[in-house]
Amino acid sequence: MSESTSNVVYLTIALLDFVIAGWKCLALLRDPTPTLSLITVNFVTSGLVFTMAAPVGYRRLGELTGVPSFATLPVYIGILTCFSLLHLLTMLWDPRLRQRPAVLRRRVTLWSAVYVAAPAVMIVAFCSADLAGPTDPLKFNTDFATEPPIQVFLAVFLATLACGTLSTYRQCRMVKLEDPRFQRALRSFGIAMLFVFGYVVCCAPAITLAALGNHTLDTVGVLGSTFGSIGALITSYGLSGAAVGAWLRERRDIKALQPLWDLVVGGVDEDLAFSVDSARSHRLAWNVGFNLHRRVIEILDGMRALRPWVSPLPAAAVYAAYEHEPAQGKTDARRLSERDLEAAATAAALRDAAQRLQAARREAALRGHPGHPQAPGGPQVALPGEDTPASDERQRLLRVAQALTAPLVATALRAVRVQRSGSEVSEATPDA
């Protein structure tokens, strides 16, 4: 990897790390937890490491300190810090260790001692070396491999990094999490450890030969930085991929709920909205979780506002049409699950209730009484699925939103219109 390429790659990764760190900081303020704290510190440290490791940052730090190779010390200690945090994180994630607090505490204490002792030895060795003269930022390991203190410095660094990454990889392979998203993230995390270990595999023989005066493998040592960069990128995905996936799903769900929001909030009473921007909240990317929860609450409020106008006829028509279609050879309805059928019944009831409300408003306006019309009397009809637990409301409303334009719902509403047109029962009652 050339210096110009290294500058672009390293600074790009640094920028990515700082962006994710900022994102994690916002999450940490909302939900301060030990694991989220470790992840946040890891991304901040990684961003600083790649900034200093880029040749332009490396040389700038050398100019500021008067020691051209000084940046190697904070970069290598920063690398160990990152992977020590990741290793500790995988131990905290392990359900088996969490069930045995004493074992978890011993392991965390032991590895923490290793990750503290190694940098201490590295600092002493580095400060004892004669590092006079310029050096290639990408070839420090082989340029100073003949210096005994640097040999100790590099040996401790590579040994600790190798043990840490391999132990973390093993931990990732052993940990079994219930959430498949986090399990996939953990699998990516383990793969990243192998790439970082590739850095050790490339550097160790190059340093060994350089210490003996043979610089044949210097290029291989430089290649190791490529493995380290790839490992860092995969690590970033492993630590943020699940969160990014959740963020994208929340964005998608906000848009999917828009038609239902327009029906039961925008078309019923806009005062139910949290703010005038509620109808456009899917554009607020920086607080998508809050916007999604707000949208769900607004929709539920709108559905409650429609309750006086809900009739039992549309839901019954949906179930009747569902049972009738297979008899006519239409097998598509058989593919509906119980929840999907319930969502279709809810969608039909809401569309019908909204139509009845709008008709009542038009009639009131013609009589010279605009505003909120008088709701029909009599007992209110419950909507299908109203007993859904709060934790499942989001998925339920998504199914209802998707069912609004379903052919089964359209068929049921046509049947209701035909039934009402031939009935002598007044539309003013909820049983009409």
Short mmCIF file of C-alpha atoms in Angstrom, two decimals:
data_model
loop_
_atom_site.label_atom_id
_atom_site.label_comp_id
_atom_site.label_asym_id
_atom_site.label_seq_id
_atom_site.Cartn_x
_atom_site.Cartn_y
_atom_site.Cartn_z
CA MET A 1 0.00 0.00 0.00
CA SER A 2 1.57 3.30 -1.11
CA GLU A 3 1.62 6.39 1.08
CA SER A 4 -1.02 8.21 -0.98
CA THR A 5 -3.29 5.18 -0.90
CA SER A 6 -2.66 4.78 2.82
CA ASN A 7 -3.64 8.39 3.43
CA VAL A 8 -6.94 7.95 1.61
CA VAL A 9 -7.76 4.59 3.19
CA TYR A 10 -6.70 5.44 6.74
CA LEU A 11 -8.35 8.86 6.84
CA THR A 12 -11.55 7.43 5.34
CA ILE A 13 -11.68 4.75 8.00
CA ALA A 14 -10.93 7.38 10.66
CA LEU A 15 -13.83 9.53 9.44
CA LEU A 16 -16.13 6.52 9.44
CA ASP A 17 -15.07 5.65 12.99
CA PHE A 18 -15.69 9.18 14.23
CA VAL A 19 -19.13 9.29 12.61
CA ILE A 20 -20.11 5.97 14.22
CA ALA A 21 -18.62 7.14 17.52
CA GLY A 22 -20.84 10.23 17.42
CA TRP A 23 -23.84 8.08 16.68
CA LYS A 24 -22.98 5.75 19.56
CA CYS A 25 -22.51 8.72 21.88
CA LEU A 26 -26.09 9.82 21.20
CA ALA A 27 -27.28 6.29 21.92
CA LEU A 28 -25.15 6.21 25.07
CA LEU A 29 -26.80 9.37 26.37
CA ARG A 30 -30.21 7.73 25.95
CA ASP A 31 -29.20 4.31 27.29
CA PRO A 32 -25.94 4.30 29.28
CA THR A 33 -24.71 0.70 29.48
CA PRO A 34 -21.22 -0.81 30.00
CA THR A 35 -21.19 -2.53 26.59
CA LEU A 36 -22.29 0.60 24.73
CA SER A 37 -19.62 2.58 26.60
CA LEU A 38 -16.93 0.12 25.47
CA ILE A 39 -18.15 0.29 21.88
CA THR A 40 -18.13 4.10 21.91
CA VAL A 41 -14.63 4.32 23.37
CA ASN A 42 -13.44 1.73 20.85
CA PHE A 43 -14.64 3.79 17.88
CA VAL A 44 -13.13 7.00 19.26
CA THR A 45 -9.80 5.24 19.84
CA SER A 46 -9.90 3.60 16.41
CA GLY A 47 -10.53 6.95 14.75
CA LEU A 48 -7.53 8.47 16.53
CA VAL A 49 -5.35 5.47 15.63
CA PHE A 50 -6.09 5.68 11.92
CA THR A 51 -5.66 9.46 11.94
CA MET A 52 -2.17 9.13 13.46
CA ALA A 53 -1.30 6.06 11.37
CA ALA A 54 -1.98 7.84 8.07
CA PRO A 55 1.39 9.00 6.71
CA VAL A 56 0.27 12.64 6.73
CA GLY A 57 -0.80 12.40 10.38
CA TYR A 58 2.24 10.30 11.28
CA ARG A 59 4.68 12.91 9.94
CA ARG A 60 2.75 15.80 11.42
CA LEU A 61 2.89 14.25 14.89
CA GLY A 62 6.61 13.62 14.40
CA GLU A 63 7.14 17.29 13.59
CA LEU A 64 5.23 18.38 16.67
CA THR A 65 7.18 16.10 19.03
CA GLY A 66 10.58 16.38 17.35
CA VAL A 67 10.76 12.57 17.05
CA PRO A 68 9.90 11.45 13.48
CA SER A 69 8.79 7.99 14.63
CA PHE A 70 6.94 9.06 17.76
CA ALA A 71 3.49 8.33 16.29
CA THR A 72 4.28 4.61 16.30
CA LEU A 73 3.96 4.49 20.09
CA PRO A 74 0.41 5.93 20.44
CA VAL A 75 -0.71 4.10 17.30
CA TYR A 76 0.38 0.68 18.54
CA ILE A 77 -0.93 1.28 22.05
CA GLY A 78 -4.18 2.51 20.51
CA ILE A 79 -4.44 -0.69 18.46
CA LEU A 80 -4.02 -2.81 21.58
CA THR A 81 -6.57 -0.64 23.38
CA CYS A 82 -9.14 -1.18 20.62
CA PHE A 83 -8.75 -4.93 20.57
CA SER A 84 -8.62 -5.21 24.34
CA LEU A 85 -11.99 -3.43 24.50
CA LEU A 86 -13.39 -5.73 21.84
CA HIS A 87 -12.10 -8.80 23.65
CA LEU A 88 -13.64 -7.66 26.92
CA LEU A 89 -16.86 -6.89 25.07
CA THR A 90 -17.20 -10.43 23.73
CA MET A 91 -16.75 -11.78 27.25
CA LEU A 92 -19.51 -9.50 28.54
CA TRP A 93 -21.75 -10.69 25.70
CA ASP A 94 -21.24 -14.37 26.51
CA PRO A 95 -24.45 -15.67 28.17
CA ARG A 96 -22.58 -18.58 29.75
CA LEU A 97 -20.08 -16.29 31.46
CA ARG A 98 -22.82 -13.95 32.62
CA GLN A 99 -24.39 -16.90 34.39
CA ARG A 100 -21.12 -17.41 36.27
CA PRO A 101 -20.18 -13.94 37.58
CA ALA A 102 -17.11 -15.19 39.46
CA VAL A 103 -15.60 -16.78 36.33
CA LEU A 104 -16.43 -13.72 34.25
CA ARG A 105 -14.80 -11.45 36.81
CA ARG A 106 -11.62 -13.56 36.91
CA ARG A 107 -11.29 -13.61 33.12
CA VAL A 108 -11.91 -9.90 32.77
CA THR A 109 -9.38 -9.17 35.52
CA LEU A 110 -6.73 -11.45 34.01
CA TRP A 111 -7.01 -10.07 30.49
CA SER A 112 -7.24 -6.51 31.77
CA ALA A 113 -3.95 -7.03 33.59
CA VAL A 114 -2.37 -8.32 30.35
CA TYR A 115 -3.68 -5.36 28.36
CA VAL A 116 -2.33 -2.92 30.92
CA ALA A 117 1.08 -4.58 31.39
CA ALA A 118 1.83 -4.89 27.67
CA PRO A 119 1.56 -1.14 26.89
CA ALA A 120 3.64 -0.36 30.00
CA VAL A 121 6.48 -2.57 28.74
CA MET A 122 6.12 -1.10 25.25
CA ILE A 123 6.41 2.46 26.53
CA VAL A 124 9.59 1.67 28.45
CA ALA A 125 11.14 -0.16 25.48
CA PHE A 126 10.19 2.52 22.98
CA CYS A 127 11.56 5.36 25.11
CA SER A 128 14.82 3.42 25.57
CA ALA A 129 15.47 3.09 21.83
CA ASP A 130 17.57 5.36 19.63
CA LEU A 131 15.08 6.56 17.02
CA ALA A 132 17.11 9.38 15.52
CA GLY A 133 16.62 10.08 11.83
CA PRO A 134 13.63 9.98 9.48
CA THR A 135 11.68 6.81 8.73
CA ASP A 136 9.03 5.60 6.34
CA PRO A 137 5.72 5.60 8.27
CA LEU A 138 4.81 2.27 6.70
CA LYS A 139 8.17 0.60 7.40
CA PHE A 140 8.94 1.47 11.00
CA ASN A 141 8.85 -2.22 12.00
CA THR A 142 11.60 -3.22 9.58
CA ASP A 143 13.59 0.05 9.59
CA PHE A 144 14.31 -0.20 13.34
CA ALA A 145 14.22 -3.98 13.71
CA THR A 146 17.92 -4.07 14.59
CA GLU A 147 17.36 -1.97 17.73
CA PRO A 148 17.07 -4.33 20.77
CA PRO A 149 14.55 -2.10 22.62
CA ILE A 150 12.40 -1.95 19.47
CA GLN A 151 12.64 -5.72 19.15
CA VAL A 152 11.16 -5.98 22.65
CA PHE A 153 8.60 -3.30 21.77
CA LEU A 154 7.48 -5.14 18.63
CA ALA A 155 7.60 -8.60 20.22
CA VAL A 156 5.30 -7.54 23.06
CA PHE A 157 2.99 -5.74 20.65
CA LEU A 158 2.66 -8.61 18.17
CA ALA A 159 2.40 -11.28 20.86
CA THR A 160 -0.34 -9.42 22.71
CA LEU A 161 -2.18 -8.64 19.49
CA ALA A 162 -1.96 -12.26 18.33
CA CYS A 163 -3.18 -13.67 21.64
CA GLY A 164 -5.94 -11.09 21.90
CA THR A 165 -7.29 -11.51 18.37
CA LEU A 166 -7.18 -15.31 18.43
CA SER A 167 -8.83 -15.43 21.85
CA THR A 168 -11.50 -13.01 20.66
CA TYR A 169 -12.04 -15.11 17.53
CA ARG A 170 -12.46 -18.21 19.68
CA GLN A 171 -14.84 -16.36 21.96
CA CYS A 172 -16.93 -15.20 19.00
CA ARG A 173 -17.14 -18.76 17.71
CA MET A 174 -18.32 -20.07 21.08
CA VAL A 175 -20.86 -17.38 21.97
CA LYS A 176 -24.44 -18.20 20.99
CA LEU A 177 -26.90 -15.33 21.12
CA GLU A 178 -30.68 -15.59 20.78
CA ASP A 179 -31.00 -12.57 18.49
CA PRO A 180 -29.95 -13.68 14.96
CA ARG A 181 -28.92 -10.12 14.03
CA PHE A 182 -26.41 -9.96 16.85
CA GLN A 183 -25.27 -13.48 16.10
CA ARG A 184 -24.48 -12.47 12.51
CA ALA A 185 -22.70 -9.37 13.77
CA LEU A 186 -20.67 -11.50 16.15
CA ARG A 187 -19.74 -13.83 13.29
CA SER A 188 -18.47 -10.85 11.27
CA PHE A 189 -16.60 -9.74 14.34
CA GLY A 190 -14.78 -13.09 14.50
CA ILE A 191 -13.84 -12.88 10.80
CA ALA A 192 -12.36 -9.44 11.44
CA MET A 193 -10.11 -10.94 14.11
CA LEU A 194 -8.64 -13.34 11.54
CA PHE A 195 -7.81 -10.46 9.19
CA VAL A 196 -6.11 -8.58 12.01
CA PHE A 197 -4.15 -11.71 12.84
CA GLY A 198 -3.09 -11.62 9.18
CA TYR A 199 -1.26 -8.42 10.07
CA VAL A 200 0.76 -10.37 12.64
CA VAL A 201 1.44 -13.16 10.13
CA CYS A 202 2.81 -10.65 7.61
CA CYS A 203 4.81 -8.55 10.04
CA ALA A 204 6.45 -11.24 12.20
CA PRO A 205 8.65 -12.84 9.46
CA ALA A 206 9.44 -9.45 7.90
CA ILE A 207 10.65 -8.12 11.26
CA THR A 208 12.61 -11.27 12.00
CA LEU A 209 14.53 -11.12 8.71
CA ALA A 210 15.05 -7.36 9.03
CA ALA A 211 16.56 -7.90 12.49
CA LEU A 212 19.05 -10.25 10.80
CA GLY A 213 19.87 -7.63 8.17
CA ASN A 214 17.71 -9.10 5.39
CA HIS A 215 15.03 -6.75 4.05
CA THR A 216 13.59 -9.10 1.44
CA LEU A 217 10.19 -9.27 3.14
CA ASP A 218 9.81 -5.56 3.92
CA THR A 219 7.03 -5.31 1.34
CA VAL A 220 5.22 -8.20 2.99
CA GLY A 221 5.36 -6.29 6.26
CA VAL A 222 3.76 -3.27 4.58
CA LEU A 223 1.09 -5.60 3.17
CA GLY A 224 0.13 -6.42 6.73
CA SER A 225 -1.37 -2.95 7.11
CA THR A 226 -3.88 -3.87 4.40
CA PHE A 227 -5.07 -6.83 6.45
CA GLY A 228 -5.34 -4.56 9.48
CA SER A 229 -7.46 -2.04 7.54
CA ILE A 230 -9.80 -4.75 6.25
CA GLY A 231 -10.13 -6.14 9.74
CA ALA A 232 -10.98 -2.68 11.09
CA LEU A 233 -13.71 -2.21 8.49
CA ILE A 234 -15.25 -5.59 9.25
CA THR A 235 -15.03 -4.81 12.96
CA SER A 236 -16.92 -1.56 12.37
CA TYR A 237 -19.61 -3.52 10.58
CA GLY A 238 -19.71 -6.12 13.34
CA LEU A 239 -20.22 -3.46 16.01
CA SER A 240 -22.66 -1.28 14.07
CA GLY A 241 -24.19 -3.51 11.41
CA ALA A 242 -27.10 -4.62 13.60
CA ALA A 243 -27.78 -1.02 14.66
CA VAL A 244 -27.62 0.21 11.06
CA GLY A 245 -29.94 -2.60 10.03
CA ALA A 246 -32.41 -1.64 12.78
CA TRP A 247 -32.19 2.02 11.72
CA LEU A 248 -32.94 1.13 8.10
CA ARG A 249 -35.86 -1.05 9.15
CA GLU A 250 -37.27 1.79 11.26
CA ARG A 251 -36.97 4.16 8.29
CA ARG A 252 -38.73 1.60 6.10
CA ASP A 253 -41.49 1.05 8.67
CA ILE A 254 -42.15 4.78 9.02
CA LYS A 255 -42.75 5.00 5.28
CA ALA A 256 -44.84 1.83 5.29
CA LEU A 257 -47.08 3.27 8.03
CA GLN A 258 -47.66 6.53 6.13
CA PRO A 259 -50.91 5.42 4.37
CA LEU A 260 -52.40 4.26 7.67
CA TRP A 261 -51.36 7.53 9.33
CA ASP A 262 -53.00 9.52 6.50
CA LEU A 263 -56.22 7.54 6.98
CA VAL A 264 -56.65 7.61 10.76
CA VAL A 265 -54.78 10.79 11.71
CA GLY A 266 -54.49 13.09 8.71
CA GLY A 267 -58.02 12.27 7.56
CA VAL A 268 -59.60 12.27 11.02
CA ASP A 269 -58.06 14.94 13.24
CA GLU A 270 -54.65 16.50 12.67
CA ASP A 271 -54.63 17.66 16.28
CA LEU A 272 -53.80 14.03 17.11
CA ALA A 273 -50.37 14.59 15.56
CA PHE A 274 -47.43 15.37 17.83
CA SER A 275 -46.48 18.36 15.68
CA VAL A 276 -47.18 19.91 12.28
CA ASP A 277 -44.18 17.96 10.95
CA SER A 278 -45.63 14.58 11.87
CA ALA A 279 -46.74 13.84 8.32
CA ARG A 280 -43.15 14.31 7.15
CA SER A 281 -41.34 12.73 10.10
CA HIS A 282 -39.78 10.05 7.89
CA ARG A 283 -37.40 12.76 6.66
CA LEU A 284 -35.90 13.23 10.13
CA ALA A 285 -33.15 10.66 9.78
CA TRP A 286 -31.24 11.58 12.94
CA ASN A 287 -34.00 10.54 15.36
CA VAL A 288 -35.75 7.82 13.45
CA GLY A 289 -36.47 5.66 16.51
CA PHE A 290 -38.40 8.46 18.23
CA ASN A 291 -40.27 9.26 15.01
CA LEU A 292 -41.35 5.64 14.60
CA HIS A 293 -42.62 5.38 18.19
CA ARG A 294 -44.40 8.69 17.78
CA ARG A 295 -46.04 7.51 14.56
CA VAL A 296 -47.30 4.33 16.20
CA ILE A 297 -48.77 6.31 19.11
CA GLU A 298 -50.44 8.80 16.76
CA ILE A 299 -51.99 5.99 14.71
CA LEU A 300 -53.32 4.27 17.82
CA ASP A 301 -54.82 7.58 18.98
CA GLY A 302 -56.42 8.02 15.55
CA MET A 303 -57.88 4.53 15.65
CA ARG A 304 -59.41 5.29 19.06
CA ALA A 305 -60.86 8.53 17.65
CA LEU A 306 -62.53 6.50 14.89
CA ARG A 307 -64.04 3.99 17.30
CA PRO A 308 -67.52 5.67 17.40
CA TRP A 309 -67.76 5.27 13.62
CA VAL A 310 -66.64 1.65 13.45
CA SER A 311 -69.21 -0.84 12.19
CA PRO A 312 -69.04 -4.63 12.59
CA LEU A 313 -70.08 -5.12 8.96
CA PRO A 314 -66.68 -4.60 7.21
CA ALA A 315 -64.80 -7.06 9.43
CA ALA A 316 -67.55 -9.64 9.03
CA ALA A 317 -67.49 -9.08 5.27
CA VAL A 318 -63.73 -9.73 5.20
CA TYR A 319 -64.09 -13.06 6.98
CA ALA A 320 -67.04 -13.99 4.76
CA ALA A 321 -65.13 -13.11 1.58
CA TYR A 322 -62.14 -15.07 2.83
CA GLU A 323 -64.26 -18.16 3.32
CA HIS A 324 -66.10 -17.63 0.04
CA GLU A 325 -63.10 -17.22 -2.30
CA PRO A 326 -61.71 -20.80 -1.96
CA ALA A 327 -65.13 -22.11 -2.92
CA GLN A 328 -64.75 -20.21 -6.19
CA GLY A 329 -61.32 -21.68 -6.85
CA LYS A 330 -59.36 -18.64 -5.65
CA THR A 331 -56.65 -20.20 -3.51
CA ASP A 332 -54.71 -17.00 -2.80
CA ALA A 333 -56.85 -16.30 0.27
CA ARG A 334 -55.74 -19.58 1.80
CA ARG A 335 -52.25 -18.19 2.06
CA LEU A 336 -53.34 -15.57 4.60
CA SER A 337 -52.24 -16.25 8.14
CA GLU A 338 -54.53 -15.58 11.07
CA ARG A 339 -52.73 -12.32 11.79
CA ASP A 340 -52.89 -11.18 8.17
CA LEU A 341 -56.61 -11.94 8.04
CA GLU A 342 -57.12 -9.99 11.26
CA ALA A 343 -55.14 -7.09 9.75
CA ALA A 344 -57.36 -7.14 6.66
CA ALA A 345 -60.48 -7.03 8.86
CA THR A 346 -59.02 -4.08 10.79
CA ALA A 347 -58.09 -2.27 7.57
CA ALA A 348 -61.61 -2.72 6.19
CA ALA A 349 -63.18 -1.49 9.45
CA LEU A 350 -60.94 1.60 9.51
CA ARG A 351 -61.53 2.48 5.87
CA ASP A 352 -65.27 2.14 6.37
CA ALA A 353 -65.21 4.18 9.59
CA ALA A 354 -63.23 6.96 7.90
CA GLN A 355 -65.70 7.03 5.01
CA ARG A 356 -68.64 7.25 7.44
CA LEU A 357 -66.96 10.08 9.31
CA GLN A 358 -66.26 12.04 6.13
CA ALA A 359 -69.85 11.51 4.95
CA ALA A 360 -71.15 12.78 8.29
CA ARG A 361 -68.91 15.85 8.03
CA ARG A 362 -70.17 16.64 4.54
CA GLU A 363 -73.76 16.28 5.69
CA ALA A 364 -73.12 18.54 8.70
CA ALA A 365 -71.50 21.15 6.44
CA LEU A 366 -74.53 21.11 4.11
CA ARG A 367 -76.77 21.74 7.12
CA GLY A 368 -74.64 24.71 8.11
CA HIS A 369 -72.92 23.01 11.05
CA PRO A 370 -69.29 22.43 9.93
CA GLY A 371 -66.77 20.93 12.29
CA HIS A 372 -66.97 17.69 14.20
CA PRO A 373 -70.27 15.90 13.48
CA GLN A 374 -72.22 14.15 16.16
CA ALA A 375 -71.00 10.57 16.56
CA PRO A 376 -73.52 7.77 16.21
CA GLY A 377 -75.10 6.55 19.40
CA GLY A 378 -75.07 3.07 20.79
CA PRO A 379 -72.29 0.79 22.04
CA GLN A 380 -68.93 1.08 20.33
CA VAL A 381 -67.57 -1.79 18.28
CA ALA A 382 -64.10 -3.11 19.10
CA LEU A 383 -61.57 -3.27 16.30
CA PRO A 384 -59.98 -6.64 15.56
CA GLY A 385 -56.64 -7.03 17.30
CA GLU A 386 -57.18 -4.41 19.99
CA ASP A 387 -55.88 -6.84 22.61
CA THR A 388 -52.44 -6.94 20.92
CA PRO A 389 -49.55 -6.49 23.44
CA ALA A 390 -47.77 -3.16 23.20
CA SER A 391 -44.55 -4.88 22.10
CA ASP A 392 -46.33 -6.27 19.02
CA GLU A 393 -48.27 -3.15 18.00
CA ARG A 394 -45.67 -2.02 15.49
CA GLN A 395 -45.87 -5.25 13.51
CA ARG A 396 -49.64 -5.32 13.77
CA LEU A 397 -49.98 -1.79 12.38
CA LEU A 398 -47.56 -2.60 9.57
CA ARG A 399 -49.80 -5.50 8.56
CA VAL A 400 -52.86 -3.24 8.71
CA ALA A 401 -51.15 -0.58 6.59
CA GLN A 402 -50.21 -3.19 4.00
CA ALA A 403 -53.77 -4.55 3.95
CA LEU A 404 -55.41 -1.18 3.24
CA THR A 405 -55.23 -1.74 -0.51
CA ALA A 406 -55.62 -5.53 -0.48
CA PRO A 407 -58.16 -6.97 -2.94
CA LEU A 408 -59.87 -8.81 -0.09
CA VAL A 409 -60.51 -5.51 1.71
CA ALA A 410 -61.86 -3.87 -1.46
CA THR A 411 -64.18 -6.84 -2.03
CA ALA A 412 -65.47 -6.67 1.54
CA LEU A 413 -66.16 -2.92 1.35
CA ARG A 414 -68.12 -3.37 -1.90
CA ALA A 415 -70.19 -6.05 -0.20
CA VAL A 416 -70.88 -3.71 2.73
CA ARG A 417 -72.02 -0.94 0.40
CA VAL A 418 -74.39 -3.32 -1.38
CA GLN A 419 -75.68 -4.60 1.95
CA ARG A 420 -76.34 -1.10 3.25
CA SER A 421 -77.99 0.12 0.08
CA GLY A 422 -80.56 -2.65 0.35
CA SER A 423 -81.09 -2.34 4.06
CA GLU A 424 -83.72 -0.31 5.81
CA VAL A 425 -81.53 0.16 8.89
CA SER A 426 -80.38 3.75 9.40
CA GLU A 427 -76.70 4.52 8.72
CA ALA A 428 -76.70 6.75 11.80
CA THR A 429 -76.29 3.79 14.15
CA PRO A 430 -73.01 1.86 14.54
CA ASP A 431 -74.90 -1.34 13.72
CA ALA A 432 -75.98 -0.05 10.33
#
